[in-house]
PDB file of C-alpha atoms and ligand atoms in Angstrom:
ATOM      1  CA  UNK A   1      66.014 122.473  10.144  1.00 48.00           C
ATOM      2  CA  UNK A   2      68.710 122.434   7.509  1.00 55.00           C
ATOM      3  CA  UNK A   3      70.576 125.476   8.717  1.00 75.00           C
ATOM      4  CA  UNK A   4      73.978 123.809   8.972  1.00 88.00           C
ATOM      5  CA  UNK A   5      75.922 121.126   7.298  1.00 93.00           C
ATOM      6  CA  UNK A   6      76.634 118.025   9.360  1.00 93.00           C
ATOM      7  CA  UNK A   7      80.254 119.082   9.779  1.00 95.00           C
ATOM      8  CA  UNK A   8      79.150 122.506  10.991  1.00 94.00           C
ATOM      9  CA  UNK A   9      76.717 120.984  13.467  1.00 93.00           C
ATOM     10  CA  UNK A  10      79.494 118.672  14.763  1.00 96.00           C
ATOM     11  CA  UNK A  11      81.793 121.606  15.301  1.00 95.00           C
ATOM     12  CA  UNK A  12      79.168 123.648  17.174  1.00 93.00           C
ATOM     13  CA  UNK A  13      78.210 120.572  19.189  1.00 95.00           C
ATOM     14  CA  UNK A  14      81.867 120.058  20.271  1.00 97.00           C
ATOM     15  CA  UNK A  15      82.018 123.791  21.228  1.00 94.00           C
ATOM     16  CA  UNK A  16      78.998 123.515  23.514  1.00 94.00           C
ATOM     17  CA  UNK A  17      79.948 120.152  24.911  1.00 97.00           C
ATOM     18  CA  UNK A  18      82.493 121.710  27.317  1.00 96.00           C
ATOM     19  CA  UNK A  19      83.441 118.458  29.123  1.00 97.00           C
ATOM     20  CA  UNK A  20      83.606 116.525  25.850  1.00 97.00           C
ATOM     21  CA  UNK A  21      81.456 113.568  27.041  1.00 97.00           C
ATOM     22  CA  UNK A  22      79.366 113.490  23.878  1.00 97.00           C
ATOM     23  CA  UNK A  23      76.181 114.859  25.433  1.00 97.00           C
ATOM     24  CA  UNK A  24      75.093 118.442  25.984  1.00 95.00           C
ATOM     25  CA  UNK A  25      73.596 118.988  29.405  1.00 92.00           C
ATOM     26  CA  UNK A  26      71.357 122.002  30.047  1.00 88.00           C
ATOM     27  CA  UNK A  27      74.075 123.612  32.187  1.00 90.00           C
ATOM     28  CA  UNK A  28      76.493 123.322  29.272  1.00 93.00           C
ATOM     29  CA  UNK A  29      73.926 124.887  26.940  1.00 90.00           C
ATOM     30  CA  UNK A  30      73.313 127.671  29.474  1.00 87.00           C
ATOM     31  CA  UNK A  31      77.052 128.428  29.821  1.00 92.00           C
ATOM     32  CA  UNK A  32      77.344 128.549  26.085  1.00 91.00           C
ATOM     33  CA  UNK A  33      74.327 130.814  25.851  1.00 88.00           C
ATOM     34  CA  UNK A  34      75.769 133.264  28.302  1.00 88.00           C
ATOM     35  CA  UNK A  35      78.786 133.642  26.012  1.00 90.00           C
ATOM     36  CA  UNK A  36      76.767 133.750  22.826  1.00 85.00           C
ATOM     37  CA  UNK A  37      73.678 135.963  23.466  1.00 84.00           C
ATOM     38  CA  UNK A  38      71.431 132.985  24.212  1.00 81.00           C
ATOM     39  CA  UNK A  39      71.363 131.776  20.670  1.00 83.00           C
ATOM     40  CA  UNK A  40      73.105 129.163  18.509  1.00 80.00           C
ATOM     41  CA  UNK A  41      73.190 130.020  14.832  1.00 75.00           C
ATOM     42  CA  UNK A  42      70.252 132.324  15.365  1.00 80.00           C
ATOM     43  CA  UNK A  43      68.196 129.639  17.196  1.00 82.00           C
ATOM     44  CA  UNK A  44      67.165 130.433  20.732  1.00 85.00           C
ATOM     45  CA  UNK A  45      68.617 128.003  23.249  1.00 82.00           C
ATOM     46  CA  UNK A  46      65.211 127.479  24.842  1.00 80.00           C
ATOM     47  CA  UNK A  47      63.966 126.233  21.454  1.00 85.00           C
ATOM     48  CA  UNK A  48      67.027 124.030  21.086  1.00 84.00           C
ATOM     49  CA  UNK A  49      66.280 122.237  24.341  1.00 82.00           C
ATOM     50  CA  UNK A  50      62.608 121.875  23.526  1.00 84.00           C
ATOM     51  CA  UNK A  51      63.200 120.885  19.906  1.00 90.00           C
ATOM     52  CA  UNK A  52      66.393 118.908  19.861  1.00 92.00           C
ATOM     53  CA  UNK A  53      65.933 116.622  22.894  1.00 93.00           C
ATOM     54  CA  UNK A  54      63.665 114.146  21.110  1.00 93.00           C
ATOM     55  CA  UNK A  55      63.835 111.401  23.775  1.00 94.00           C
ATOM     56  CA  UNK A  56      63.190 113.834  26.621  1.00 92.00           C
ATOM     57  CA  UNK A  57      66.121 112.855  28.815  1.00 91.00           C
ATOM     58  CA  UNK A  58      67.158 116.571  29.103  1.00 88.00           C
ATOM     59  CA  UNK A  59      70.453 115.803  27.429  1.00 93.00           C
ATOM     60  CA  UNK A  60      71.218 116.399  23.817  1.00 95.00           C
ATOM     61  CA  UNK A  61      73.342 113.836  22.023  1.00 97.00           C
ATOM     62  CA  UNK A  62      75.223 114.518  18.835  1.00 96.00           C
ATOM     63  CA  UNK A  63      72.576 112.584  16.848  1.00 96.00           C
ATOM     64  CA  UNK A  64      69.774 114.668  18.374  1.00 95.00           C
ATOM     65  CA  UNK A  65      71.742 117.871  17.813  1.00 94.00           C
ATOM     66  CA  UNK A  66      72.470 117.018  14.187  1.00 94.00           C
ATOM     67  CA  UNK A  67      68.910 116.035  13.419  1.00 93.00           C
ATOM     68  CA  UNK A  68      67.786 119.394  14.780  1.00 91.00           C
ATOM     69  CA  UNK A  69      70.319 121.633  13.109  1.00 88.00           C
ATOM     70  CA  UNK A  70      71.594 119.781   9.999  1.00 86.00           C
TER      71      UNK A  70
HETATM   72 CA1  LIG B 101      78.889 117.345  28.086  1.00 96.57          CA
HETATM   73 CA1  LIG B 102      68.056 113.402  24.552  1.00 96.57          CA
END
């Protein structure tokens, strides 16, 4: 999508990944969404889950996150 630099995407990923295990679970994304009006950098969280989770395991790795946002 090219909305962020890789460094920005990494910083946002770390913010959402509340337990720091290197994957964003849906519950982490939901918690983040509650605090941030349901959007990350203007992208709706529902679209993040649908678009960023390319292997369909319902978790978003840093690599998936970066390829979606950066
Ligand atoms: Ca996590
Ligand atoms: Ca995934």
